[in-house]
Structures are given as structure tokens and as C-alpha cells.
mmCIF file of C-alpha atoms in Angstrom:
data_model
loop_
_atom_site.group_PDB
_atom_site.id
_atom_site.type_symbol
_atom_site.label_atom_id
_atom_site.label_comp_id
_atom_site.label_asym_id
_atom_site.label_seq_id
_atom_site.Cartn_x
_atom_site.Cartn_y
_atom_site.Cartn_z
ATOM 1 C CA UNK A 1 0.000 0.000 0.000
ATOM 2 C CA UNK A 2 1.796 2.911 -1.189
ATOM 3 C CA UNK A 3 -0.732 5.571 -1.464
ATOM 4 C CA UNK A 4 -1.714 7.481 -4.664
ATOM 5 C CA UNK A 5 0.739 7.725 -7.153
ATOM 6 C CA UNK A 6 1.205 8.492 -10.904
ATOM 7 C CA UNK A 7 0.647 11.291 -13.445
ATOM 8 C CA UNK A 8 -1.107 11.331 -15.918
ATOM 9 C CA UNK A 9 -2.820 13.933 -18.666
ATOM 10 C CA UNK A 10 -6.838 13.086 -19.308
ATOM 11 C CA UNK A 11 -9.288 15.353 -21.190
ATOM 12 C CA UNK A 12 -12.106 17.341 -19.726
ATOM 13 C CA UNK A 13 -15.429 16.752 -22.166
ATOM 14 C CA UNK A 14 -17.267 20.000 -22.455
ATOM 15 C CA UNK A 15 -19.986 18.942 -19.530
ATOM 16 C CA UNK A 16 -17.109 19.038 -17.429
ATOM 17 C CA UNK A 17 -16.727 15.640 -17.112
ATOM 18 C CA UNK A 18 -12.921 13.846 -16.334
ATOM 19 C CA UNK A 19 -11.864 10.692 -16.397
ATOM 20 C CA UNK A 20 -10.070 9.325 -13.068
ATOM 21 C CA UNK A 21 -7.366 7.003 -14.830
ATOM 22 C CA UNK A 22 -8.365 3.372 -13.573
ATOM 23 C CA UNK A 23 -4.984 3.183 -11.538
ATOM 24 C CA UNK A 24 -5.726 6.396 -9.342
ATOM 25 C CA UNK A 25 -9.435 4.630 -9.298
ATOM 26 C CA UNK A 26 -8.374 1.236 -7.801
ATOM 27 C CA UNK A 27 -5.534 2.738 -5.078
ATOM 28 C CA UNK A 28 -6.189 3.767 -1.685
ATOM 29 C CA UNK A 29 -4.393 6.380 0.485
ATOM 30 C CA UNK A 30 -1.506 5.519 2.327
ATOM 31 C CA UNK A 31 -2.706 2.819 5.283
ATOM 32 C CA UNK A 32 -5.874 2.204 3.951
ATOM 33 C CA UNK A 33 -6.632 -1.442 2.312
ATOM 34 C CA UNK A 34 -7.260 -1.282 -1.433
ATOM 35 C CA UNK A 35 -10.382 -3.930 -0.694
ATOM 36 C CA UNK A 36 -12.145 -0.545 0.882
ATOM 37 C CA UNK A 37 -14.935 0.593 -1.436
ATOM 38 C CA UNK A 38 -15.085 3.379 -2.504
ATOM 39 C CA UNK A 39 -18.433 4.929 -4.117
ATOM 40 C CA UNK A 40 -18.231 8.602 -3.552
ATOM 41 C CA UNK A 41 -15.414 10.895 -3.401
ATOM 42 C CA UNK A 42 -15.030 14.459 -2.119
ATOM 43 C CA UNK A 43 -13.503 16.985 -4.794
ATOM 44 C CA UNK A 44 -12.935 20.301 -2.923
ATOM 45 C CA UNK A 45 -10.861 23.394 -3.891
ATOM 46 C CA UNK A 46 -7.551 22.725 -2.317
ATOM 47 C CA UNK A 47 -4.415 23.992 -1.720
ATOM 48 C CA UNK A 48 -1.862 26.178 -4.322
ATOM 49 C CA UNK A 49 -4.487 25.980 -7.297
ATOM 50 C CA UNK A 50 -5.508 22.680 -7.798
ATOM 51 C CA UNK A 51 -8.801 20.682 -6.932
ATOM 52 C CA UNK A 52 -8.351 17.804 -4.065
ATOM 53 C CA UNK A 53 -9.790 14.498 -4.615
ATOM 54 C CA UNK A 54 -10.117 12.537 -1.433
ATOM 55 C CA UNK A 55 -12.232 9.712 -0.638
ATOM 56 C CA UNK A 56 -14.662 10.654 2.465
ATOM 57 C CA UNK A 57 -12.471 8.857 5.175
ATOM 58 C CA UNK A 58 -9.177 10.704 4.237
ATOM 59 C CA UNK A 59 -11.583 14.025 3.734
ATOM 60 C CA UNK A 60 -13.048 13.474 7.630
ATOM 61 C CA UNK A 61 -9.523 13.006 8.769
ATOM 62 C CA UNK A 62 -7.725 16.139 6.578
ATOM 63 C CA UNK A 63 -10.425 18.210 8.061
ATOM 64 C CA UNK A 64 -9.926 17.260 11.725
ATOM 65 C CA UNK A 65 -6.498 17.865 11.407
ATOM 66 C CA UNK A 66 -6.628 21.446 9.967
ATOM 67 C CA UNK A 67 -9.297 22.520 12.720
ATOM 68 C CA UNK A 68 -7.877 20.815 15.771
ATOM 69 C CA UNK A 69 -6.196 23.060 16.680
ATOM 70 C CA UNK A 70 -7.911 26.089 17.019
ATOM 71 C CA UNK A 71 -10.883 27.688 18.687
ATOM 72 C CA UNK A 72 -14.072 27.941 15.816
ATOM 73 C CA UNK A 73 -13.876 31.329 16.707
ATOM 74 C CA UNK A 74 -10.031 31.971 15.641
ATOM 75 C CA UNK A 75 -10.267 34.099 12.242
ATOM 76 C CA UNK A 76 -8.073 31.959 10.440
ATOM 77 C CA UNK A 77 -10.129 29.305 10.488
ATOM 78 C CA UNK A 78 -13.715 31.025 10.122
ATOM 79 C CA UNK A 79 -11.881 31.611 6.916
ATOM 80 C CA UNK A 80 -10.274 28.676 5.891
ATOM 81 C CA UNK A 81 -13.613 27.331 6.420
ATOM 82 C CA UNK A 82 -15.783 29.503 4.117
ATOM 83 C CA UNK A 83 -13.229 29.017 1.643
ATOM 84 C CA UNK A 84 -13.651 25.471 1.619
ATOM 85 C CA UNK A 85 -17.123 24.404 2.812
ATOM 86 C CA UNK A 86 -18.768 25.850 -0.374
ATOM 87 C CA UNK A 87 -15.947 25.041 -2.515
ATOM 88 C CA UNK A 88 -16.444 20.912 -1.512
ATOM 89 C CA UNK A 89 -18.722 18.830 -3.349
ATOM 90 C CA UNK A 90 -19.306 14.817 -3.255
ATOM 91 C CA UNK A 91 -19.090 13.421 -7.157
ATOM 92 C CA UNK A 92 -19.988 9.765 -7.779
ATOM 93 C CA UNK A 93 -17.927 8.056 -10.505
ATOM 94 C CA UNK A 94 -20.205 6.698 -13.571
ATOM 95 C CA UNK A 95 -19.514 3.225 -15.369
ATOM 96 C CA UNK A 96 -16.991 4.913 -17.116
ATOM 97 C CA UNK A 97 -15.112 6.159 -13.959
ATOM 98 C CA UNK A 98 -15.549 9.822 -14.878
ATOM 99 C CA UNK A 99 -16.400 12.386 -12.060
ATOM 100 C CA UNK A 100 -18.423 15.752 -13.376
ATOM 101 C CA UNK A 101 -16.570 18.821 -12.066
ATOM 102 C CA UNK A 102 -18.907 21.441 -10.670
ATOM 103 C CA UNK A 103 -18.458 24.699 -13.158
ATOM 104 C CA UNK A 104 -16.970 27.061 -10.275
ATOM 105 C CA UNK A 105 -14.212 24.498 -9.631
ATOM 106 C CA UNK A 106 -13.376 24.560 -13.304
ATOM 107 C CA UNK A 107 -12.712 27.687 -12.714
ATOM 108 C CA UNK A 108 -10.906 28.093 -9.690
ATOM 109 C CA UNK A 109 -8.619 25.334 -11.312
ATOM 110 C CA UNK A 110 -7.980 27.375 -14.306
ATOM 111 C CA UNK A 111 -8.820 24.161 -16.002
ATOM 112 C CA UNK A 112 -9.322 23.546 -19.277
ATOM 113 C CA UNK A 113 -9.694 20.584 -21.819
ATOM 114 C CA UNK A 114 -6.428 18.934 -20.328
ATOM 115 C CA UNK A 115 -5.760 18.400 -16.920
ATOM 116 C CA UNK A 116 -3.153 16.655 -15.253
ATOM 117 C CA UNK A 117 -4.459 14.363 -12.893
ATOM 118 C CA UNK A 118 -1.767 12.494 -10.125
ATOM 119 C CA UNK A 119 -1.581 10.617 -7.080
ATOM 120 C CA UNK A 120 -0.210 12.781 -4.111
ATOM 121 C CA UNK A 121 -0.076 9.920 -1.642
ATOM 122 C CA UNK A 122 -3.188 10.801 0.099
ATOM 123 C CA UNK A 123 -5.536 11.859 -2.172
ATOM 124 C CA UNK A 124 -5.280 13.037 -5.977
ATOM 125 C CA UNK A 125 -4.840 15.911 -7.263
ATOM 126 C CA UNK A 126 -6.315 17.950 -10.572
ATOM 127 C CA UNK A 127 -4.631 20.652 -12.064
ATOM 128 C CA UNK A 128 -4.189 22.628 -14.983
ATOM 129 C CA UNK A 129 -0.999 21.911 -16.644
ATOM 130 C CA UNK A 130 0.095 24.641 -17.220
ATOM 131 C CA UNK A 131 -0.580 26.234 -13.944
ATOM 132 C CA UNK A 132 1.059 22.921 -11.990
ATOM 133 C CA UNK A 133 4.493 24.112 -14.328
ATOM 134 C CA UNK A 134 4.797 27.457 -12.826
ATOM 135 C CA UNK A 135 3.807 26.341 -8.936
ATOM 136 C CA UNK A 136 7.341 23.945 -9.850
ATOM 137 C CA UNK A 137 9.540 26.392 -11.291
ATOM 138 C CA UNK A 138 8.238 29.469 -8.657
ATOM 139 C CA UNK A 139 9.319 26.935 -5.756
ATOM 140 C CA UNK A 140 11.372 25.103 -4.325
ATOM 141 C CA UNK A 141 13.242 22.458 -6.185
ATOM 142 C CA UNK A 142 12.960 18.607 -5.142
ATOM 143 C CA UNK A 143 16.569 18.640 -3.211
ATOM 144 C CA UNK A 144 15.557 21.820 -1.744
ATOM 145 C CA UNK A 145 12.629 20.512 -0.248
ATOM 146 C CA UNK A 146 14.308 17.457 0.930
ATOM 147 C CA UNK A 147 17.055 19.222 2.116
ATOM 148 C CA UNK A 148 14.474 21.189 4.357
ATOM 149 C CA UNK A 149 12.237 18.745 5.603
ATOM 150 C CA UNK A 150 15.143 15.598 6.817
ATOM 151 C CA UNK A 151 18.225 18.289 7.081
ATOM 152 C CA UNK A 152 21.484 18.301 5.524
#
């Protein structure tokens, strides 16, 4: 069980509808069993640009995390909050394993007819390509980030 991984570049139909490559489809987050069904996911606005795809558990647990910490009352969170509770919807794969992206998300994603679609070990990410290039170049570089988060 290694989590999500993979990239991979799919085509948006114009009804807004994306393909989750099969792969993504049949893997589980990191220390969840890949028997676990999954029927639903939840595709919110997420983090740097892109849309998060999470299936409900990992959702549950991502939000606990973010607001244990703080009061309901702290303003950071009121915010964080109203940024992402209408900005979170639950999609339902069809037969063909395509999810229908709400039209706001579209474009808060900048997407367009490709998207790049990859496993980010707990839950997948969407993003327009074009838009995932600069976040890459205008940070920091893979040995960088290493470097910073075990020391060298």
C-alpha cells in the first residue's frame, strides 16, 4: 500500500466531465486497504491551485487535522472554512469512472480541456498543466525541499 501515485494527462469533455485514470481509481491512500470501497469521493478546492480528490475517510480526517487546533472562533479558520465548505462537493464516478466537475471548480482550477491528474499519496490531485508548471519552477526544487524537511 503505497498511497496514490502516478501522473497522468486526461481530457475534460465539455460537460465538465474527467476521467479518473483506472490506476488512481483502484488505489487507496496511504494505510488504507485497497479492498475498501469506494463509491463517492469528495472533490474540494484545495491547496496552491488545484482541486483535491479525497475519498470521504481521508476528507473526515484532513479536516480534523486542519481545525484541531484552534478555537471555531479563531479568524483563520472562520476563513479557511468559508473558503472550503462551499468550494467541496461529493461526485460519484459513472460506469466509465468519470467524475463531473462542478463549473466554479473549473474555474478556480484554471482548467481547461487537459488536466493533469496524479496521485499525491493521500488523495489526488487535478490541475491545470500549465498552472502545476509554474507552482514547480516558482518553488522550491525537489533537493531543496528534501534538504528542508530531513536536514542536511
Amino acid at each position: 500500500m503505497i498511497g496514490y501515485t502516478g501522473k497522468y494527462l486526461v481530457t475534460m469533455d465539455d460537460n465538465g466531465r474527467l476521467a479518473i485514470p483506472a490506476k488512481l481509481r483502484k488505489a487507496r491512500p496511504l494505510g488504507v486497504s485497497p479492498k475498501k470501497q469506494v463509491k463517492d469521493y469528495v472533490l474540494s478546492k484545495w491547496l496552491d491551485g488545484c482541486l483535491g480528490l479525497f475519498i470521504p475517510d481521508e476528507w473526515t480526517r484532513k479536516l480534523e487535522e486542519m481545525f484541531a487546533e484552534k478555537s471555531s472562533m479563531d479568524r483563520s479558520q472562520r476563513v479557511l472554512s468559508r473558503h472550503l465548505s462551499p468550494n467541496t462537493y461529493t461526485v460519484t464516478p459513472d460506469s466509465q469512472g468519470r467524475i463531473t466537475i462542478p463549473r466554479d471548480l473549473i474555474g478556480e482550477a484554471k482548467l481547461q480541456k487537459d488536466a493533469l491528474v496524479f496521485g499525491a499519496t493521500q488523495h489526488i490531485e487535478i490541475w491545470n498543466p500549465d498552472e502545476f508548471k509554474k507552482f514547480l519552477s516558482s518553488n522550491m526544487s525537489f533537493e531543496e525541499s528534501a534538504d528542508q524537511l530531513f536536514g542536511s
